[in-house]
Amino acid sequence: GDSVTQMEGPVTLSEEAFLTINCTYTATGYPSLFWYVQYPGEGLQLLLKATKADDKGSNKGFEATYRKETTSFHLEKGSVQVSDSAVYFCALRGGSYIPTFGRGTSLIVHP
Amino acid sequence: DTEVTQTPKHLVMGMTNKKSLKCEQHMGHRAMYWYKQKAKKPPELMFVYSYEKLSINESVPSRFSPECPNSSLLNLHLHALQPEDSALYLCASSQRDGGLAGAQGAKNIQYFGAGTRLSVL
């Protein structure tokens, strides 16, 4: 079945540091890929998405590129802020309309 | 409008109480979901409604009873809960069809509500 593997957290960075959160997936066919963000005490918000190979999703300075050859969708940001502190979930939707989530990666950004 | 609205935001209930969680969306989505999320964990799928019919029940105990009165509303009725049921309950919606990648990829987006934080005493 489909699966998503995310790097373990927490990831702790200083403000303005470069961020990478790794995500790899296993799926049949051509899934759509997503990053969701969950701020403390809130629900999940869609951060960005990519629907086919080589697509780059971007939003709020975050980017991720759909790499079919490496089955990856790593999340990056050039300069993180304290307000980016949250839990980030990588997810995919394949042939089924039911999504598969990764375990989540907690990001802590210090001033 | 990409909003999924959940009420209440917080709920405290005793083990003998009966309460309901509510979820509403006006995006015309025909798939709606209930998830349970424990701290520092990903959401766990509980139920899926497709065209107002229950299509998936992930072996959820009968003390949780979902209901989909119409295409915009989703309820979760709670009765005789246990303290271990304390969690964040998330509602989500999406277009029904998973669709293919590319042009139909937008159909794959799942939108979440802010959740109901439930505490069972």
Tab-separated table of C-alpha atoms in Angstrom:
chain	number	residue	atom	x	y	z
A	1	GLY	CA	0.000	0.000	0.000
A	2	ASP	CA	0.872	3.666	-0.047
A	3	SER	CA	3.225	5.030	2.581
A	4	VAL	CA	5.010	8.259	3.480
A	5	THR	CA	8.259	8.470	5.431
A	6	GLN	CA	9.348	11.719	7.064
A	7	MET	CA	12.502	12.544	8.924
A	8	GLU	CA	12.217	12.359	12.687
A	9	GLY	CA	12.107	15.553	14.626
A	10	PRO	CA	12.229	17.796	16.328
A	11	VAL	CA	14.209	19.981	13.975
A	12	THR	CA	15.640	22.897	15.934
A	13	LEU	CA	16.982	25.935	14.073
A	14	SER	CA	17.911	29.517	14.701
A	15	GLU	CA	15.978	32.257	12.965
A	16	GLU	CA	17.093	32.860	9.348
A	17	ALA	CA	18.599	29.377	9.036
A	18	PHE	CA	17.949	27.154	6.018
A	19	LEU	CA	15.330	24.436	6.480
A	20	THR	CA	15.030	21.022	4.879
A	21	ILE	CA	12.496	18.411	5.993
A	22	ASN	CA	12.854	15.155	4.099
A	23	CYS	CA	9.891	13.206	2.791
A	24	THR	CA	9.911	10.058	0.663
A	25	TYR	CA	6.957	8.029	-0.465
A	26	THR	CA	5.868	4.672	-1.813
A	27	ALA	CA	2.842	4.560	-4.079
A	28	THR	CA	1.589	2.980	-7.253
A	29	GLY	CA	0.781	5.183	-10.192
A	30	TYR	CA	1.073	8.941	-10.028
A	31	PRO	CA	0.063	10.302	-6.633
A	32	SER	CA	-0.435	13.927	-5.763
A	33	LEU	CA	1.835	15.139	-2.975
A	34	PHE	CA	1.150	17.642	-0.224
A	35	TRP	CA	2.691	19.393	2.727
A	36	TYR	CA	0.382	20.362	5.563
A	37	VAL	CA	1.324	22.546	8.526
A	38	GLN	CA	-0.201	22.396	11.981
A	39	TYR	CA	0.431	25.302	14.325
A	40	PRO	CA	0.057	24.709	18.060
A	41	GLY	CA	-3.575	24.176	19.053
A	42	GLU	CA	-4.859	24.324	15.488
A	43	GLY	CA	-5.980	22.026	12.681
A	44	LEU	CA	-4.024	21.142	9.555
A	45	GLN	CA	-3.543	23.751	6.858
A	46	LEU	CA	-2.508	22.939	3.329
A	47	LEU	CA	0.905	24.524	2.804
A	48	LEU	CA	1.694	23.460	-0.760
A	49	LYS	CA	1.069	20.742	-3.272
A	50	ALA	CA	2.398	19.154	-6.464
A	51	THR	CA	0.367	16.973	-8.759
A	52	LYS	CA	2.904	15.565	-11.222
A	53	ALA	CA	6.567	14.797	-11.581
A	54	ASP	CA	8.907	17.820	-11.572
A	55	ASP	CA	6.147	20.131	-10.340
A	56	LYS	CA	7.311	22.589	-7.698
A	57	GLY	CA	4.837	23.632	-5.048
A	58	SER	CA	5.505	26.875	-3.218
A	59	ASN	CA	3.849	29.035	-0.596
A	60	LYS	CA	4.978	31.490	2.118
A	61	GLY	CA	8.634	30.985	1.158
A	62	PHE	CA	8.396	27.201	1.398
A	63	GLU	CA	9.091	25.019	-1.633
A	64	ALA	CA	8.997	21.337	-2.491
A	65	THR	CA	9.694	19.588	-5.797
A	66	TYR	CA	7.998	16.333	-6.849
A	67	ARG	CA	10.897	14.016	-7.705
A	68	LYS	CA	9.595	10.787	-9.191
A	69	GLU	CA	13.039	9.324	-9.780
A	70	THR	CA	13.856	9.503	-6.077
A	71	THR	CA	10.218	9.289	-4.871
A	72	SER	CA	10.798	12.367	-2.745
A	73	PHE	CA	9.068	15.641	-1.888
A	74	HIS	CA	11.443	17.441	0.460
A	75	LEU	CA	10.282	20.687	2.052
A	76	GLU	CA	12.693	23.647	2.008
A	77	LYS	CA	12.772	27.235	3.139
A	78	GLY	CA	15.682	29.592	2.734
A	79	SER	CA	15.251	31.594	5.940
A	80	VAL	CA	12.976	30.386	8.719
A	81	GLN	CA	11.205	32.597	11.217
A	82	VAL	CA	10.056	31.959	14.765
A	83	SER	CA	6.484	31.984	13.435
A	84	ASP	CA	7.286	28.906	11.301
A	85	SER	CA	7.480	26.785	14.445
A	86	ALA	CA	4.885	24.067	13.883
A	87	VAL	CA	4.458	20.432	12.931
A	88	TYR	CA	4.787	19.658	9.225
A	89	PHE	CA	3.059	16.648	7.631
A	90	CYS	CA	3.908	15.211	4.247
A	91	ALA	CA	0.971	13.432	2.568
A	92	LEU	CA	-0.001	11.771	-0.670
A	93	ARG	CA	-3.171	10.825	-2.481
A	94	GLY	CA	-2.966	8.093	-5.050
A	95	GLY	CA	-5.734	6.269	-6.863
A	96	SER	CA	-7.887	6.238	-3.749
A	97	TYR	CA	-9.309	9.522	-2.496
A	98	ILE	CA	-8.091	8.668	0.989
A	99	PRO	CA	-4.802	10.429	1.801
A	100	THR	CA	-1.809	8.854	3.486
A	101	PHE	CA	0.077	10.981	6.029
A	102	GLY	CA	3.633	10.858	7.256
A	103	ARG	CA	4.315	10.869	10.995
A	104	GLY	CA	4.924	14.630	11.101
A	105	THR	CA	8.088	16.597	11.821
A	106	SER	CA	8.156	19.192	14.556
A	107	LEU	CA	10.065	22.387	13.731
A	108	ILE	CA	11.268	24.670	16.521
A	109	VAL	CA	12.790	28.003	15.531
A	110	HIS	CA	14.647	30.035	18.145
A	111	PRO	CA	15.124	33.819	17.957
B	1	ASP	CA	-14.183	29.818	0.178
B	2	THR	CA	-12.030	26.892	1.286
B	3	GLU	CA	-13.263	26.800	4.838
B	4	VAL	CA	-14.286	23.826	6.913
B	5	THR	CA	-15.958	24.955	10.130
B	6	GLN	CA	-15.992	22.822	13.251
B	7	THR	CA	-17.895	23.432	16.472
B	8	PRO	CA	-17.304	23.516	19.315
B	9	LYS	CA	-13.605	24.387	19.522
B	10	HIS	CA	-13.293	22.819	22.957
B	11	LEU	CA	-15.432	20.232	24.733
B	12	VAL	CA	-15.148	18.719	28.177
B	13	MET	CA	-17.428	15.808	28.942
B	14	GLY	CA	-17.894	13.105	31.519
B	15	MET	CA	-17.953	9.441	30.677
B	16	THR	CA	-21.738	9.273	30.950
B	17	ASN	CA	-22.464	12.330	28.815
B	18	LYS	CA	-23.805	12.473	25.277
B	19	LYS	CA	-22.450	15.207	23.048
B	20	SER	CA	-22.038	15.936	19.354
B	21	LEU	CA	-19.316	17.478	17.228
B	22	LYS	CA	-20.338	19.382	14.136
B	23	CYS	CA	-18.621	20.091	10.844
B	24	GLU	CA	-19.767	22.191	7.895
B	25	GLN	CA	-18.386	22.988	4.448
B	26	HIS	CA	-19.806	24.877	1.482
B	27	MET	CA	-17.282	23.928	-1.180
B	28	GLY	CA	-19.561	21.359	-2.801
B	29	HIS	CA	-17.298	18.549	-1.647
B	30	ARG	CA	-18.911	15.130	-1.641
B	31	ALA	CA	-16.339	13.367	0.550
B	32	MET	CA	-16.132	14.224	4.247
B	33	TYR	CA	-13.896	12.729	6.894
B	34	TRP	CA	-13.473	12.423	10.637
B	35	TYR	CA	-9.979	12.057	12.058
B	36	LYS	CA	-8.690	11.618	15.581
B	37	GLN	CA	-5.334	13.142	16.439
B	38	LYS	CA	-3.305	12.537	19.568
B	39	ALA	CA	-0.516	14.893	20.576
B	40	LYS	CA	2.569	14.736	18.364
B	41	LYS	CA	0.977	12.131	16.063
B	42	PRO	CA	-0.484	12.282	12.559
B	43	PRO	CA	-4.262	12.274	12.134
B	44	GLU	CA	-5.844	8.819	12.292
B	45	LEU	CA	-8.736	8.242	9.931
B	46	MET	CA	-11.997	7.272	11.665
B	47	PHE	CA	-14.814	7.604	9.125
B	48	VAL	CA	-15.340	8.653	5.530
B	49	TYR	CA	-18.617	9.706	3.971
B	50	SER	CA	-18.979	9.702	0.232
B	51	TYR	CA	-22.114	11.235	-1.268
B	52	GLU	CA	-23.658	11.269	2.206
B	53	LYS	CA	-23.167	7.537	2.654
B	54	LEU	CA	-20.710	5.983	5.094
B	55	SER	CA	-18.031	4.408	2.952
B	56	ILE	CA	-15.248	3.750	5.440
B	57	ASN	CA	-15.318	2.929	9.137
B	58	GLU	CA	-11.836	2.233	10.409
B	59	SER	CA	-12.983	-0.175	13.135
B	60	VAL	CA	-14.025	2.710	15.366
B	61	PRO	CA	-15.795	1.790	18.636
B	62	SER	CA	-19.567	2.198	18.609
B	63	ARG	CA	-19.391	4.949	21.231
B	64	PHE	CA	-18.535	7.143	18.231
B	65	SER	CA	-21.465	7.478	15.842
B	66	PRO	CA	-21.127	9.554	12.668
B	67	GLU	CA	-23.976	11.135	10.777
B	68	CYS	CA	-24.138	13.021	7.493
B	69	PRO	CA	-27.518	14.814	7.333
B	70	ASN	CA	-26.740	16.461	3.989
B	71	SER	CA	-23.858	17.165	1.651
B	72	SER	CA	-22.618	20.157	3.699
B	73	LEU	CA	-22.853	18.780	7.226
B	74	LEU	CA	-21.107	16.061	9.144
B	75	ASN	CA	-21.735	15.198	12.786
B	76	LEU	CA	-19.977	12.937	15.233
B	77	HIS	CA	-22.150	11.784	18.123
B	78	LEU	CA	-20.321	10.825	21.298
B	79	HIS	CA	-21.643	8.601	24.078
B	80	ALA	CA	-20.022	6.840	27.017
B	81	LEU	CA	-16.522	7.893	26.041
B	82	GLN	CA	-13.385	6.878	27.864
B	83	PRO	CA	-10.560	9.147	29.069
B	84	GLU	CA	-8.313	7.692	26.348
B	85	ASP	CA	-10.683	9.195	23.776
B	86	SER	CA	-9.414	12.645	24.727
B	87	ALA	CA	-7.839	14.066	21.575
B	88	LEU	CA	-8.199	16.627	18.818
B	89	TYR	CA	-10.985	15.619	16.430
B	90	LEU	CA	-10.540	16.925	12.925
B	91	CYS	CA	-13.047	17.125	10.136
B	92	ALA	CA	-11.970	17.350	6.514
B	93	SER	CA	-13.549	17.437	3.090
B	94	SER	CA	-12.504	16.925	-0.500
B	95	GLN	CA	-13.929	16.276	-3.902
B	96	ARG	CA	-15.029	12.672	-4.090
B	97	ASP	CA	-12.822	11.408	-6.831
B	98	GLY	CA	-9.128	10.883	-6.208
B	99	GLY	CA	-8.571	11.786	-9.815
B	100	LEU	CA	-5.389	11.568	-11.785
B	101	ALA	CA	-2.362	13.725	-11.452
B	102	GLY	CA	-2.036	16.796	-13.596
B	103	ALA	CA	-5.168	18.648	-14.558
B	104	GLN	CA	-7.342	16.756	-12.135
B	105	GLY	CA	-4.862	17.065	-9.319
B	106	ALA	CA	-6.801	19.877	-7.698
B	107	LYS	CA	-9.497	17.363	-6.889
B	108	ASN	CA	-7.074	15.663	-4.558
B	109	ILE	CA	-6.821	18.525	-2.074
B	110	GLN	CA	-8.231	17.771	1.339
B	111	TYR	CA	-9.255	20.741	3.483
B	112	PHE	CA	-9.287	20.525	7.253
B	113	GLY	CA	-11.201	22.290	9.953
B	114	ALA	CA	-9.505	23.733	13.027
B	115	GLY	CA	-10.647	20.789	15.114
B	116	THR	CA	-12.463	20.176	18.367
B	117	ARG	CA	-10.252	19.628	21.404
B	118	LEU	CA	-12.082	16.964	23.426
B	119	SER	CA	-11.338	16.135	27.046
B	120	VAL	CA	-13.091	13.182	28.663
B	121	LEU	CA	-13.052	13.215	32.441
